[in-house]
Amino acid sequence: MEPGRLVSSDAIALFLSIAVPPGLAQDLPLPDPTFNGQIEETYDQSEADDAILMSPQPPEGAPNILLVLLDDVGFGASEAFGGPIVTPTLDKLVENGLSYNRFHTTSLCSPTRAALLTGRNSHSAASGSIQEMATGFPGYTGLIPQSTATVAQILQAHGYSTSWFGKNHNVPDNQTCWFGPFTRWPNDLGFDYFYGFIGGETDQWYPTLYENRNPINQPASPEEGYNLNHDLADQAISWLRYNRSLSPDTPFFLYFSPGATHAPHQPPASYVDKYKAGGEHAIAAGSPNGMFVDGWDVEQAAICANQKAQGVIPADAKCTERPAAIPAWDDPQFDLEGARDLLALQMQTYAGFLEYTDEEVGRVIDAIDELGEKDNTLIIYIVGDNGASAEGGIPGTCNEIANLGGAPLTMEDNLKCKDIWGGPETSPHFAIGWSWATDSPFRWTKQVASYFGGTRNPMVISWPDGIQATGDRNLDLRDQFLHVIDVTPTILDIVGIQPPNKFNGIGQKPLEGASFANTFGKDGASQPAPRDTQYFEMFAHRGVYNDGWMASAFHRIPWITTGSSPIDEDKWELFNLDADFTQHDDLSAQNPDKLAELQALFDSEADKYGVLPIDDRFTERYLVERPTVLGDRTYFEFYPGAIHLPAASAPNVANTSYRITADLNISDAETVQGVILANGGTAGGYSLYVTPDHDLVYEYNYVDVERTLLTDLTPLSSGSTRVKVEFVYDGNTCSAGFGCGGRAFLYVNDMTTPVDCSRIEATFPGRFGVDTQDVGMDLQAPVSDTYKPPFEFTGGEIEKVTIDIDPSFNETPICSELF
């Protein structure tokens, strides 16, 4: 055992008392060391002080830290917490660590992640909603303040090596472009190295990848076996090995945050097969015809019963009923032939996704073990940044981007995707019934901050040198009421570092969470929770916890993404959580004074932490105009090499007319082919390209349900060529008020007479998902199903592409008058 390393949980208090004395918080970064040598006229007469060459050193014996955060996982999904999904890594950690069954998130990803990294409430960290919904109010800008330094910045300043692999949904939406600004990208938030994606989600087969600040292409194709989770684990393992090779005595902080199990649900098929008819898990579960075929009502009841049997929830806990807004499994709307088979497949796909993700986490942990570092590595495994997502809608969807954009698919649409569900051609999400079931035993889902279906997530902590787990689940279970803001204070407490008064000269807000390291000892189960009050708010769902009581107000159905309603019409409920683990019994009628007390407390906390003004909008907030790198421009010029342009930084062609013009120099008409300009991907977008037969095509992909193609059947000729696409928008005259149709025209050389035209009945009302705009190729998932990415433009050169938003048109003909 190395000197200074902990050997038991009883040593924690001693370690914390001697590492950094209380009250000695320092400003960070640490000041340059003082020179204690001697300087004379020449070097040979002088005495050097080699100490000034040293980098900051962490406290002696400081542990490595692996922080794992999964995405969109319900409390009852994993078998480790009573669910049906096999999670071998989580199971192993449960056997050798502590399980927490009253740990809470914010109910949404960006807010949870900001709170996790800063130790402050999400609104205090200016992250009251996701980045794409930022507004000009202090709690909602999406700009993590300089007054809330991250745990990585603090650890880095004290000598830790730091890295981040996976999802980063904390870069301001208008700063996601690869030319910056980068002040809130991972490298500037304290991470030496970053490999992953920027934004709320990405395609697992065709991810939008960044290494540090640089956009990169994925190292292989889906046909070659590529899938993002495996790549993330590979990269994390490589970083660990390289780190240990060069600096084996430097502790590391590795933040592993895969985009799973956020939609799109896209695991390798081999994992899905385990849950299908004849699959190994189906057979082991006594379901030879496949798991989940009996539906979500049966599944939720089974999970809740198993949670009691495991001791994950109290034996007297009441299983909550399915909300009336969620249809029963036997609802007649699912009588359509094949519908229930597809619904079962949705859950089988999700189960495979979670198991696969958990195994990749296990590969990272195994690598730490192989390097001899596991005993002194604090592993914090948080199973979800919120509850399971209901954003798939009632029937689920094979294109979740359509749902988010307010253009949900029908069951009939979904059935067309059944044979390719989860593959590279789809962007699937399961039905809301499954999100409710996997949030067992609680009510509601992701987004609903007032109920534990949205906010309560499992957490497991392992640290062999610091925690002596008994291996008995009942003894190793911790039920203190905790929140994600408590994680950073706990890490700093364990390492022996005080939060700084100033960071980079900026005064720091006090940490709003508190350490729960007292729960690590043998008597940890009986220790008090670190705090007695915590507020919750998301999309006007409001709640507040105080000393065993919880007041909750439900506001809006999470899968209905448009519309707004007054918050003063919401019904508040009251729960005694000491006697009611699941928020089952509303006591508001019996205790009106207690309810009023908690409502007043919520108002006070909301005012204190920047929750106001409360905003319940969803799609409407997506569509709000906000500052971008584009400014007020409506005319744009792009040149070859202009690739990887994220949606937030690309010209927005939604709900407007536009003109695209490309100047080409075709050197070989016999070989010319490839993409001239593409924006979006399989889930929706547009592409202007030349086919292998040398035909010019403009394709508009409406949520992968309707594709409109304009084609010039006359092959392009060598020499200078100008092509143009014009789309004349109808205006917001359709029933939705946005995403209406229009007429599209394709021109080649003659800019007055189109070679083809067509009506497009509906257009996507927002962004084309998470894919990028590219000139000369189509990176990530392809817009068109007629080519494979990147389908680079060859046989000539693209001189320039221009995009003109809402241009003026000469009088345009009706398509029927032309063809």
mmCIF file of C-alpha atoms in Angstrom, residues 163-166 195 230-242 254 256 363-364 367:
data_model
loop_
_atom_site.group_PDB
_atom_site.id
_atom_site.type_symbol
_atom_site.label_atom_id
_atom_site.label_comp_id
_atom_site.label_asym_id
_atom_site.label_seq_id
_atom_site.Cartn_x
_atom_site.Cartn_y
_atom_site.Cartn_z
ATOM 1 C CA SER A 163 -10.618 14.196 -19.213
ATOM 2 C CA TRP A 164 -14.168 14.023 -20.539
ATOM 3 C CA PHE A 165 -15.565 11.390 -22.889
ATOM 4 C CA GLY A 166 -19.061 11.479 -24.365
ATOM 5 C CA TYR A 195 -13.550 13.330 -27.004
ATOM 6 C CA HIS A 230 -17.553 1.373 -28.002
ATOM 7 C CA ASP A 231 -15.511 4.190 -29.507
ATOM 8 C CA LEU A 232 -15.908 6.311 -26.369
ATOM 9 C CA ALA A 233 -14.703 3.452 -24.194
ATOM 10 C CA ASP A 234 -11.771 2.806 -26.544
ATOM 11 C CA GLN A 235 -10.740 6.447 -26.361
ATOM 12 C CA ALA A 236 -11.086 6.586 -22.578
ATOM 13 C CA ILE A 237 -8.979 3.445 -22.189
ATOM 14 C CA SER A 238 -6.302 4.843 -24.496
ATOM 15 C CA TRP A 239 -6.199 8.070 -22.492
ATOM 16 C CA LEU A 240 -5.884 6.156 -19.215
ATOM 17 C CA ARG A 241 -3.036 4.019 -20.496
ATOM 18 C CA TYR A 242 -1.169 6.966 -21.941
ATOM 19 C CA LEU A 254 -12.235 10.957 -15.814
ATOM 20 C CA PHE A 256 -17.488 9.338 -18.758
ATOM 21 C CA ARG A 363 -14.510 -1.907 -20.054
ATOM 22 C CA VAL A 364 -13.280 1.437 -18.712
ATOM 23 C CA ALA A 367 -8.821 -0.898 -17.744
#
